[in-house]
Short mmCIF file of C-alpha atoms and ligand atoms in Angstrom, two decimals:
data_model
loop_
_atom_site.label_atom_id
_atom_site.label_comp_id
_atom_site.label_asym_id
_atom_site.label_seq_id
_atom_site.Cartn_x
_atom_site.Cartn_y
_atom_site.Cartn_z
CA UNK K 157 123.02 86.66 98.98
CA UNK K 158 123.01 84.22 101.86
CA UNK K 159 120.96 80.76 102.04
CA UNK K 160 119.78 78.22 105.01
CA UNK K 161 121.00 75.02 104.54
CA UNK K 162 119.43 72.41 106.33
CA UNK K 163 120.24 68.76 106.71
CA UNK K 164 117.08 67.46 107.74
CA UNK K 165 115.91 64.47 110.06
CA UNK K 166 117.24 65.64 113.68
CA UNK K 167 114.61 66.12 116.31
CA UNK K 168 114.93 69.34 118.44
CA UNK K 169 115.58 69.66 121.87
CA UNK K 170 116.38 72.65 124.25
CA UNK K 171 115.29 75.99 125.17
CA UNK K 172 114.46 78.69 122.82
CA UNK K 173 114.01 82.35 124.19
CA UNK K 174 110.77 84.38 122.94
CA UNK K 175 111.72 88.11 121.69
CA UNK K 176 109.76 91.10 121.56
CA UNK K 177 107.31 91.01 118.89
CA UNK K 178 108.17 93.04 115.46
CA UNK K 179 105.26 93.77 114.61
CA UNK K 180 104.70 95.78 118.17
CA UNK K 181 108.37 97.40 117.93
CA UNK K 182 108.44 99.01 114.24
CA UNK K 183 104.47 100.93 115.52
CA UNK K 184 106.19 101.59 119.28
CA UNK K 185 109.05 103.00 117.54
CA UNK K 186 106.76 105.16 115.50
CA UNK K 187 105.41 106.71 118.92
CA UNK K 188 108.37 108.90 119.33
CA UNK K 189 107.47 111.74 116.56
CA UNK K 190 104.65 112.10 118.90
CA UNK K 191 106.65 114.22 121.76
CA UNK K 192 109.95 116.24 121.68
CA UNK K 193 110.73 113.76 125.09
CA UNK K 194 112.91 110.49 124.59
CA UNK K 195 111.33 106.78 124.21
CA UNK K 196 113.11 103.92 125.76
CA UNK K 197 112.41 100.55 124.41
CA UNK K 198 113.24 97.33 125.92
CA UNK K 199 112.95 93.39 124.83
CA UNK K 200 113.34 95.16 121.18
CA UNK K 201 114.49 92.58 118.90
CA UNK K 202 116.98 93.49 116.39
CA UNK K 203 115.69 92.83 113.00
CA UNK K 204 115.71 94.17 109.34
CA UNK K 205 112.66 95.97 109.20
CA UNK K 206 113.18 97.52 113.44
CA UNK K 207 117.03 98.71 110.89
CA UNK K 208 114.57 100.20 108.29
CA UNK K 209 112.56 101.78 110.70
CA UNK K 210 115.20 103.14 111.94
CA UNK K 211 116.63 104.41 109.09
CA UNK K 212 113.41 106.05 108.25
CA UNK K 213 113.19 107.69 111.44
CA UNK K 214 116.64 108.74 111.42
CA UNK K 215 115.79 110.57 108.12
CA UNK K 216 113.08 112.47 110.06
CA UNK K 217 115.53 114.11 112.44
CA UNK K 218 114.92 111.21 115.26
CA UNK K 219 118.13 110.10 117.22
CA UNK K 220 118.30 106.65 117.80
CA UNK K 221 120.41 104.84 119.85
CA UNK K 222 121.11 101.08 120.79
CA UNK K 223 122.20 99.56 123.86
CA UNK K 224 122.97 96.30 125.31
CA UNK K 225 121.31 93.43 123.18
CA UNK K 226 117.82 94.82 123.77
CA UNK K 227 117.45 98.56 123.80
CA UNK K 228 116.97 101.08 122.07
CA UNK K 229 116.79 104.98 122.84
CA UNK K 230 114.50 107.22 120.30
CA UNK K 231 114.47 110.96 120.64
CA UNK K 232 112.99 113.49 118.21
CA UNK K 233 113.27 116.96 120.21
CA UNK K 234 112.61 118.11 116.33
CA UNK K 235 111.99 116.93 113.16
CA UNK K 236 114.05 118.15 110.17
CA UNK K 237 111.76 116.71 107.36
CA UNK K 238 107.77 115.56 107.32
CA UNK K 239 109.04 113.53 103.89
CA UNK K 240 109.11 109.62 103.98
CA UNK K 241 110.51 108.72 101.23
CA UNK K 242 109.51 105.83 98.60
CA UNK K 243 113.17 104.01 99.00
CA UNK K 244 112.57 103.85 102.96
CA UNK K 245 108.73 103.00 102.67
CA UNK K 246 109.38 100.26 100.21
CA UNK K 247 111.14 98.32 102.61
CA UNK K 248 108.77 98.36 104.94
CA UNK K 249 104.88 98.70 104.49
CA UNK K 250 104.56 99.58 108.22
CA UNK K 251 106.32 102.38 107.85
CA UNK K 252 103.50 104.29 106.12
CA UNK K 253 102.02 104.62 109.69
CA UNK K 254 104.35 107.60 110.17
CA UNK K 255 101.81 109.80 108.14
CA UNK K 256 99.44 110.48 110.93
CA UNK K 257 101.92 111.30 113.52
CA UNK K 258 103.79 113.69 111.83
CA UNK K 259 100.58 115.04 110.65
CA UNK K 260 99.97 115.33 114.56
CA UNK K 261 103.53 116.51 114.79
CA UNK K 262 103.73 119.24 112.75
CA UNK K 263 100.12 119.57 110.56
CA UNK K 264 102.14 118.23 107.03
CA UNK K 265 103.22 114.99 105.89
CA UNK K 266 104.30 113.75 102.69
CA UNK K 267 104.53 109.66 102.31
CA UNK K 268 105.26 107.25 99.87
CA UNK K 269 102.56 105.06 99.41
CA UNK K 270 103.66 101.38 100.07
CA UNK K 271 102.95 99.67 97.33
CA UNK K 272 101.70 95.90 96.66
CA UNK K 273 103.64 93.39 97.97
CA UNK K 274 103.74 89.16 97.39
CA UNK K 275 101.21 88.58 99.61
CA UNK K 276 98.51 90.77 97.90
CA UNK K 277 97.09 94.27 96.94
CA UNK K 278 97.59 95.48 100.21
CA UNK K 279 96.05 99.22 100.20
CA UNK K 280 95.76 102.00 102.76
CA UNK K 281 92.64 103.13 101.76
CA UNK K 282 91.29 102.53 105.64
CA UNK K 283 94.29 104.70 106.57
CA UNK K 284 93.31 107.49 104.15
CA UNK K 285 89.60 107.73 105.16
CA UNK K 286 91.01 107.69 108.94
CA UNK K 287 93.14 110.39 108.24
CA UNK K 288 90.41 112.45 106.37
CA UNK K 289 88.08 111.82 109.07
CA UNK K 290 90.19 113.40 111.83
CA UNK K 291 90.12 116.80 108.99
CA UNK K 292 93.62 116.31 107.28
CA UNK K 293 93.55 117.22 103.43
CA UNK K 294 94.69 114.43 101.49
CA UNK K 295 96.37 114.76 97.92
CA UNK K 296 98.16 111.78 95.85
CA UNK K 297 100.87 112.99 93.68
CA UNK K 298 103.76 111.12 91.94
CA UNK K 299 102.85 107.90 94.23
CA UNK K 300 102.69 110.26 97.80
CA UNK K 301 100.59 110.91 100.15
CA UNK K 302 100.06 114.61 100.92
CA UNK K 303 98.48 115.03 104.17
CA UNK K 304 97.86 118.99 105.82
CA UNK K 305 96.24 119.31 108.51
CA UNK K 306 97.18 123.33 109.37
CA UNK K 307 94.04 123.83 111.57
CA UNK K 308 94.92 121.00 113.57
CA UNK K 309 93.48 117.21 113.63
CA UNK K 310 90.05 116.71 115.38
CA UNK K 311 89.27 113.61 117.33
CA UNK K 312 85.91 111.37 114.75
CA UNK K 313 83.76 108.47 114.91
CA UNK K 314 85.32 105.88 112.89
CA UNK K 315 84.04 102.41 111.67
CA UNK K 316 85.84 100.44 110.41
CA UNK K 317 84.32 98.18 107.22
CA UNK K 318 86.40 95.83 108.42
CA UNK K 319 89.43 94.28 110.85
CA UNK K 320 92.61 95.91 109.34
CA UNK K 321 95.42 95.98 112.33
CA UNK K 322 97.75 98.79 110.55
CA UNK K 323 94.54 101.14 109.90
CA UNK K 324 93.27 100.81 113.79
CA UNK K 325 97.12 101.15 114.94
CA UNK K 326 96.91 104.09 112.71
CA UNK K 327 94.30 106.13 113.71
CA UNK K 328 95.42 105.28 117.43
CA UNK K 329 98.34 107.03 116.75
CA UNK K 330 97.15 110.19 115.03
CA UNK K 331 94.17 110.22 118.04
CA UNK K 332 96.01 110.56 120.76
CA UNK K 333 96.89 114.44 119.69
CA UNK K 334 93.80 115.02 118.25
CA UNK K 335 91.64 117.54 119.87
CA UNK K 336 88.28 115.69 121.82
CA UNK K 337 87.53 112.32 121.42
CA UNK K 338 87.88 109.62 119.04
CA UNK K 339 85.77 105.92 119.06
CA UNK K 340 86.95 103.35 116.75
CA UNK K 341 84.58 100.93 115.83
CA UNK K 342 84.99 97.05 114.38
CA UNK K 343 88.76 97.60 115.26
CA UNK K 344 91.22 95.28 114.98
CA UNK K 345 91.97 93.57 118.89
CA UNK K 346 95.65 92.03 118.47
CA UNK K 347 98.06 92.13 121.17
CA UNK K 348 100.26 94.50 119.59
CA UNK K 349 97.19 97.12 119.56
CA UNK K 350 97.18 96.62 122.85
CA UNK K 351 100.51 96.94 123.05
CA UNK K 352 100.68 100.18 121.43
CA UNK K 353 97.78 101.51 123.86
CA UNK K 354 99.72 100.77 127.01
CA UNK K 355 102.67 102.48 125.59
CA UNK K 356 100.68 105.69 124.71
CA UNK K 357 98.92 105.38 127.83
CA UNK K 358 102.38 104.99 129.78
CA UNK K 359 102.68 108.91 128.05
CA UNK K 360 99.66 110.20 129.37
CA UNK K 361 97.28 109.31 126.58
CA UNK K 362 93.75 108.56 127.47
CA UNK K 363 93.19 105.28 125.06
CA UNK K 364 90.57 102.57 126.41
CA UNK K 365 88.78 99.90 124.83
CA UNK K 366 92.44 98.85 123.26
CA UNK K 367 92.00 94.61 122.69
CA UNK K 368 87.97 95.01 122.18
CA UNK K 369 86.02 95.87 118.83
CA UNK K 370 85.53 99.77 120.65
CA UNK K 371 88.75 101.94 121.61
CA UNK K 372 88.11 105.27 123.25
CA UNK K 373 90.63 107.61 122.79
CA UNK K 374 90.57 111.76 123.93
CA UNK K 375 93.18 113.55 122.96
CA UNK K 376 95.63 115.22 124.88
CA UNK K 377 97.73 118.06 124.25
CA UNK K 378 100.94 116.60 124.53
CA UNK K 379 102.70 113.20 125.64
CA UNK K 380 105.84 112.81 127.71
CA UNK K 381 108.99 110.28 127.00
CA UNK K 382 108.37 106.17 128.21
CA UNK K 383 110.12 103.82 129.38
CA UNK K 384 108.39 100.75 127.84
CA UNK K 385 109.10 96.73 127.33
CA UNK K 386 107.72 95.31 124.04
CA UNK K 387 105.50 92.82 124.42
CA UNK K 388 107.07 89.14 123.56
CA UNK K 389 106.38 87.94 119.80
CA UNK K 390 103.35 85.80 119.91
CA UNK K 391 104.34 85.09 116.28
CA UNK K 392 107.71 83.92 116.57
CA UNK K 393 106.33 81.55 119.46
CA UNK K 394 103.67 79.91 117.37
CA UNK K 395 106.47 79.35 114.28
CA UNK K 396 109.17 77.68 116.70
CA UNK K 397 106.25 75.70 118.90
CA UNK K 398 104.99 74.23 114.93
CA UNK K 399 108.23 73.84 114.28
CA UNK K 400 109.04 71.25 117.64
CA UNK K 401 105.64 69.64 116.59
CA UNK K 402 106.22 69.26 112.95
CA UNK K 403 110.03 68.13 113.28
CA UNK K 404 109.79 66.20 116.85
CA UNK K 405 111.60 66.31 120.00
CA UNK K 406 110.76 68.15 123.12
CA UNK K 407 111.35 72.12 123.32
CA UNK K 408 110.48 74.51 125.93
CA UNK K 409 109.71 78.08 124.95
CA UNK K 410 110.38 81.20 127.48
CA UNK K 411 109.10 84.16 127.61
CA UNK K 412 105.99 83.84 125.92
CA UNK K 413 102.33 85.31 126.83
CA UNK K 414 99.96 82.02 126.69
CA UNK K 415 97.10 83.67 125.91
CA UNK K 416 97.82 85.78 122.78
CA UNK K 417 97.96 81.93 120.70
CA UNK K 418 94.81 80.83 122.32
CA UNK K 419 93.49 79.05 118.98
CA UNK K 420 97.04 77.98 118.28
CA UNK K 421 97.61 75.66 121.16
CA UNK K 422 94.20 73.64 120.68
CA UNK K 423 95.51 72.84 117.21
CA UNK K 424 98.82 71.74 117.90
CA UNK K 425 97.32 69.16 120.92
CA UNK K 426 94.82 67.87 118.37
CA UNK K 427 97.53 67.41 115.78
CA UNK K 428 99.68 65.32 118.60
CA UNK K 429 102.20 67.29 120.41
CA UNK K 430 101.75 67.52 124.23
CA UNK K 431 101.84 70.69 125.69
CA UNK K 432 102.73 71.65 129.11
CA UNK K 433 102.10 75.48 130.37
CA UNK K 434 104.07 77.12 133.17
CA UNK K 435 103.56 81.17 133.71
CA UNK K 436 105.36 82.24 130.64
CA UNK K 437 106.75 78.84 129.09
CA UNK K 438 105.62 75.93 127.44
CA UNK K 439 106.86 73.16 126.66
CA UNK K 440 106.50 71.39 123.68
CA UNK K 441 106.24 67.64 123.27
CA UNK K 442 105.90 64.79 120.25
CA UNK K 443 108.10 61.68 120.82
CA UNK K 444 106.86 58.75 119.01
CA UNK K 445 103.02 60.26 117.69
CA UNK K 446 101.97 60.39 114.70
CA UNK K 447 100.44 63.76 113.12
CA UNK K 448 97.08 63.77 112.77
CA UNK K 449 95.19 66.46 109.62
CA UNK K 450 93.59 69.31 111.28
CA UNK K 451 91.93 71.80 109.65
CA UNK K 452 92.41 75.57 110.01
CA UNK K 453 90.93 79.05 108.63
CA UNK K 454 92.60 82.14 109.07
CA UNK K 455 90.78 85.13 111.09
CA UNK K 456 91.86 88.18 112.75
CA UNK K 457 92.70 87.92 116.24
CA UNK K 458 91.89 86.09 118.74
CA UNK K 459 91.05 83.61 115.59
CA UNK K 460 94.00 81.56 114.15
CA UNK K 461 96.95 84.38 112.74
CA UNK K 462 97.33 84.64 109.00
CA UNK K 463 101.47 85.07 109.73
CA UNK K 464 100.81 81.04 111.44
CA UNK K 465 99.59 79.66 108.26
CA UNK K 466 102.14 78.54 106.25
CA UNK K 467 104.09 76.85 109.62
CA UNK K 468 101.06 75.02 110.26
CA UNK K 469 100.48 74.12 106.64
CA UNK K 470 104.23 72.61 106.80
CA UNK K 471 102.93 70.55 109.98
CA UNK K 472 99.78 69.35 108.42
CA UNK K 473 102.37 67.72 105.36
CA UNK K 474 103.39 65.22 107.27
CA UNK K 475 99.84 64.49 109.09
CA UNK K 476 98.07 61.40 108.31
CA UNK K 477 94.91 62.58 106.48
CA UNK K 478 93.66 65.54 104.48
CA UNK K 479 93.56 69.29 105.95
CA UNK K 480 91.48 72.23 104.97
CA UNK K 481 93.37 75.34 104.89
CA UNK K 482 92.08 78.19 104.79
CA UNK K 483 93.22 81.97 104.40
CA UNK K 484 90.98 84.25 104.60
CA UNK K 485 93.08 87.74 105.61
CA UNK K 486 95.30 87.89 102.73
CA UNK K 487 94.30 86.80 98.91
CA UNK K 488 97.90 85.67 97.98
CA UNK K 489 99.24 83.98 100.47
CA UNK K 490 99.66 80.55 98.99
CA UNK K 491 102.93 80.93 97.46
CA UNK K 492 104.49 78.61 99.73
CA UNK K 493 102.85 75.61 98.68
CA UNK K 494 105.01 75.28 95.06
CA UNK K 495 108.03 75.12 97.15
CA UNK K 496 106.63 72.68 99.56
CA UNK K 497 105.39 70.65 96.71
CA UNK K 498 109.40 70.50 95.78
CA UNK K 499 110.18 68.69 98.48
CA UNK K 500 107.27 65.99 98.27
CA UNK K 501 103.87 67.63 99.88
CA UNK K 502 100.29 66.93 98.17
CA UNK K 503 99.05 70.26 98.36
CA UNK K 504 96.05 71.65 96.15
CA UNK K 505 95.20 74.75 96.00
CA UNK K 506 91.40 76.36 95.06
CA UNK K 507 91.24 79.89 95.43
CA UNK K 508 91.40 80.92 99.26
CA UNK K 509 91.84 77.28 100.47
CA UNK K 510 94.76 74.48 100.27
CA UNK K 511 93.81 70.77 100.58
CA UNK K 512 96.73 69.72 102.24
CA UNK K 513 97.15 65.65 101.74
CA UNK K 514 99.74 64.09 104.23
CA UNK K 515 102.43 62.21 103.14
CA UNK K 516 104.95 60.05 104.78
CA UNK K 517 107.91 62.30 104.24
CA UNK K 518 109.11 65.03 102.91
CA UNK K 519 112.64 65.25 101.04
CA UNK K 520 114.95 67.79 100.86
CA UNK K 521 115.22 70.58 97.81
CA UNK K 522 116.29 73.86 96.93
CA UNK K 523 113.99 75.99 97.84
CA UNK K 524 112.94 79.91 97.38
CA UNK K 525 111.59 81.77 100.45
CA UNK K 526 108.95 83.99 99.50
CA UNK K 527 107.54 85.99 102.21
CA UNK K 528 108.74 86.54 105.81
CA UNK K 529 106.82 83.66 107.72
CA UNK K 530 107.20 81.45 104.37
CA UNK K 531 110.55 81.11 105.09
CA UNK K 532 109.87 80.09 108.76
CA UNK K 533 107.62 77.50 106.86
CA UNK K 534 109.83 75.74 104.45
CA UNK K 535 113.22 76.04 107.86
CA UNK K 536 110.67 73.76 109.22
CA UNK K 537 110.04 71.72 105.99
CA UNK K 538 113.73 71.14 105.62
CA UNK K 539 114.27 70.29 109.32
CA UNK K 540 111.58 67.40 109.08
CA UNK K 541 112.69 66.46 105.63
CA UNK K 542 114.99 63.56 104.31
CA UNK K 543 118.36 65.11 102.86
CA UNK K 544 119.66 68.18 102.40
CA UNK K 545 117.29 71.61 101.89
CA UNK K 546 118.38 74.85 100.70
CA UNK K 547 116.38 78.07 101.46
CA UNK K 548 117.13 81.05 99.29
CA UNK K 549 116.37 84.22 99.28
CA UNK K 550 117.21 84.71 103.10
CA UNK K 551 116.70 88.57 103.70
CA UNK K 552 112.62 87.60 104.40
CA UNK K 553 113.35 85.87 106.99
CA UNK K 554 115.87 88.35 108.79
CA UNK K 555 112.72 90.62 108.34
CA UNK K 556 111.32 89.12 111.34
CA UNK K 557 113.43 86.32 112.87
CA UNK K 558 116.31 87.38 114.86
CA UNK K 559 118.95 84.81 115.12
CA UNK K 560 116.66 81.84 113.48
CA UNK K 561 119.66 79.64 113.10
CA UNK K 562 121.02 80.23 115.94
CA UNK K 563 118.44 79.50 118.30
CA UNK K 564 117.16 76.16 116.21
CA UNK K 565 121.22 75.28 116.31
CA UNK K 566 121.02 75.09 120.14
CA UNK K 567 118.18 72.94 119.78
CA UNK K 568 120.15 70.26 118.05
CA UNK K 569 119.00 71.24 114.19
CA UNK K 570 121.45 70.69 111.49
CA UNK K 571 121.38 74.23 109.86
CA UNK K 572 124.06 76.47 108.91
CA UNK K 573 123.63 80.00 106.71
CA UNK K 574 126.02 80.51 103.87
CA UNK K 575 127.09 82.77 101.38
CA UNK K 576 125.52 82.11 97.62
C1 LIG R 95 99.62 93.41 109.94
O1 LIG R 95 99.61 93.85 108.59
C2 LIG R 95 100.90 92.64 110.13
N1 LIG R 95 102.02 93.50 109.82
C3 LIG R 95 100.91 91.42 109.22
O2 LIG R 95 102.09 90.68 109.47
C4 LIG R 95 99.70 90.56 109.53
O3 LIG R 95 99.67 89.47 108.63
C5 LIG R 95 98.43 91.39 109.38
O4 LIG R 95 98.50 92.57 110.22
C6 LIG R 95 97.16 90.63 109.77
O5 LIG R 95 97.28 90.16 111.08
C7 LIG R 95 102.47 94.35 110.72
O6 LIG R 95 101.94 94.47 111.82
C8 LIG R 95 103.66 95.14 110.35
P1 LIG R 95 95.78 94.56 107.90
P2 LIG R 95 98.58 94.97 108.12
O7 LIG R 95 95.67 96.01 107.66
O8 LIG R 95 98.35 95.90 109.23
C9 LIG R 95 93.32 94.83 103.78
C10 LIG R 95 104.13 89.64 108.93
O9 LIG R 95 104.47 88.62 108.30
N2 LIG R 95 93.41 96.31 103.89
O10 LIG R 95 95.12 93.97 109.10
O11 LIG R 95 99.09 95.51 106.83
C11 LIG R 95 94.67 94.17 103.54
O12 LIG R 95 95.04 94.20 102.18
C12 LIG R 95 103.06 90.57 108.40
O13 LIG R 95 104.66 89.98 110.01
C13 LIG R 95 92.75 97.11 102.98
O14 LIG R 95 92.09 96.62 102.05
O15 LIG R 95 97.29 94.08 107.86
C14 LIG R 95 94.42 92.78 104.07
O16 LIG R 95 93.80 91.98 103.10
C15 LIG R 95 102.56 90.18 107.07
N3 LIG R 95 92.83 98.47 103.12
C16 LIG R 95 93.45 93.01 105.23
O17 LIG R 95 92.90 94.33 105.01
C17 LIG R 95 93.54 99.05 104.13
O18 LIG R 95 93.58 100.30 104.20
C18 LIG R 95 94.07 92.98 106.62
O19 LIG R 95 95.23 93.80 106.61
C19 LIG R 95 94.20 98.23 105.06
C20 LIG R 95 94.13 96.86 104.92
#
């Protein structure tokens, strides 16, 4: 298995290049068991889970093809199974949002349930009731969902008890087939909803509301192929923009969208980086300030992102003072503090918050990533820290960060990946 190793204490400086966001790509790949017509994606980053995806797709009867650095081609004229199976949803919780458009598809489904994962419990249960609501039978059998839905799917009033982004993205998908209209209420109003909308709407679905509590859908009684860029990862922006301000140096970011980190970008000024905007860059400046403790509490969007929280708990390490963090999306997702502890960080932590003291520095360690963004969080750790820092467990972090090394490399970081 490969490892990060990072010899730390070089500022960064250069240009990274924003990609499209994963968490948009793996649901706008999903789109294409919704018509026998192909999808074209562009800015689709190429990732493990966008490779498990595909794989699961690919076991549905879906022809996929890549092109360039960028593209990819989807096609399912037919589907030669309605079965995702529990070794191809394991990889990949997101790939449980197949059930309701094969439902749509074809009136039968038969997923794997996901499963818990590091970062908590993680159920479907909002999925389930979604699907129920729009008439599909539901069985559980041997850890699968059994979803039929012979008579067809009918478009419901759904409320949502509260924000879950894979539930709303969910019943999107399943709506748009459905037969009259669907409103979903307290939904969840990330980008990559909205993301998903525009695609569907690009179709010739009828979704509005998409990036407010209240989405509209009416169904329609087919959809035709896209041509469709993913949005840029808002994510991957806010980990590499911490990153500039927790290690130092100046770095410009392209291709972002400004306004998807709106209660990102306050934080960073007040912890001392300079920021300067242009249409779809910023730069990112801290030569010679001191960090400053800020506190933060996770909410769903447009409040601070649960997948920013460990980067910015990294930052708030080296800050003078004491930060309040706070997570309040997932119940587990402290399990990055041990490991920054390793390499010198004060970090308590009391339930759903960490009391983050600064210290002067941090020094390198061996280190185990244990969840996607953790990774991104303790990269950053080892960049800022004294000595030399060794990441494990890798394959997290080629989950969602294509070409992490690469692009930190060309910004003057020490960091090379290597074979364990
Ligand atoms: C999405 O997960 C993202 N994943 C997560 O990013 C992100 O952290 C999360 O949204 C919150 O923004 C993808 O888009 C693939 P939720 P999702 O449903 O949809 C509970 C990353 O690192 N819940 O909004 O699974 C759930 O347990 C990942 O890229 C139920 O109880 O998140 C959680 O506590 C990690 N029942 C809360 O709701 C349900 O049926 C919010 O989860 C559904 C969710």
């Amino acid at each position: 298995m490969d490892k990060i190793v990072i010899q730390g204490g070089t500022r960064l400086n250069g240009e990274i290049v924003i990609g499209g966001a994963k968490n948009s790509a793996i649901k706008l790949m999903a789109v294409c068991l919704l018509t026998d017509k192909p999808v074209f994606l562009k800015n689709m980053p190429r990732l493990r889970d966008t490779r498990s995806m595909s794989e699961l797709l690919s076991h549905l009867g879906v022809s996929i093809n890549l092109s360039g650095s960028d593209k990819m081609t989807l096609h399912a004229e037919s589907l030669s199974s309605s079965t995702a199976p529990y070794e191809l949803v394991r990889k990949m919780r997101a790939s449980f949002n197949v059930l309701g458009p094969l439902l749509a598809r074809s009136g039968f489904a038969k997923v794997s349930l996901p499963g818990g994962c590091a970062i908590g419990a993680r159920p479907v249960d909002l999925h389930l009731k979604a699907m129920e609501s729009f008439g599909a039978k539901i069985k559980l059998e041997e850890g699968y969902v059994i979803a039929s839905a012979k008579a067809g799917l009918k478009g419901a009033e759904i409320t949502f008890p509260f924000i879950s982004v894979g539930a709303t993205e969910h019943a999107m998908l399943t709506a748009v087939l459905a037969e009259g209209e669907t409103v979903l209420n307290n939904a969840a109003c990330e980008p990559e909803i909205v993301d998903l909308a525009n695609c569907l709407n690009a179709m010739g679905a009828k979704v509005s509301g998409a990036g407010r509590p209240r989405i509209s859908i009416i169904g329609v009684s087919s959809l035709k192929g896209v041509d469709y860029s993913v949005v840029p990862d808002r994510i991957e922006a806010g980990t590499y923009a911490l990153a500039a301000a927790t290690v130092g140096g100046t770095v410009k970011l392209s291709n972002i969208c400004k306004d998807h980190l709106g209660a990102l970008w306050p934080l960073i000024e007040q912890a001392g980086a300079k920021l300067t905007f242009d249409r779809t860059s910023v730069l990112i400046e801290r030569n010679g300030t001191n960090l400053r403790a800020v506190d933060v509490d996770t909410q769903a969007y447009p409040g601070f992102p649960t997948d920013l929280q460990a980067q910015f708990m990294t930052m708030m390490c080296l800050a003078e003072g004491t930060s309040i963090i706070r997570e309040n999306i997932f119940e587990n997702r402290f399990m990055h503090c041990p490991e920054l502890s390793r390499m010198g960080a004060d970090i308590d932590v009391r339930g759903r918050e960490a009391i983050v003291r600064g210290v002067k520095e941090l020094k390198g360690a061996p280190v185990m990533a244990t969840d996607l963004r953790a990774s991104a969080s303790l990269i950053s750790a080892g960049m800022a820290a004294e000595g030399e820092t060794h990441v494990g467990r890798v394959y997290h972090l080629d989950r969602g960060f294509e070409n992490i090394e690469i692009k930190l490399r060309n910004c003057g970081a020490n960091i090379t990946r290597e074979s364990e």
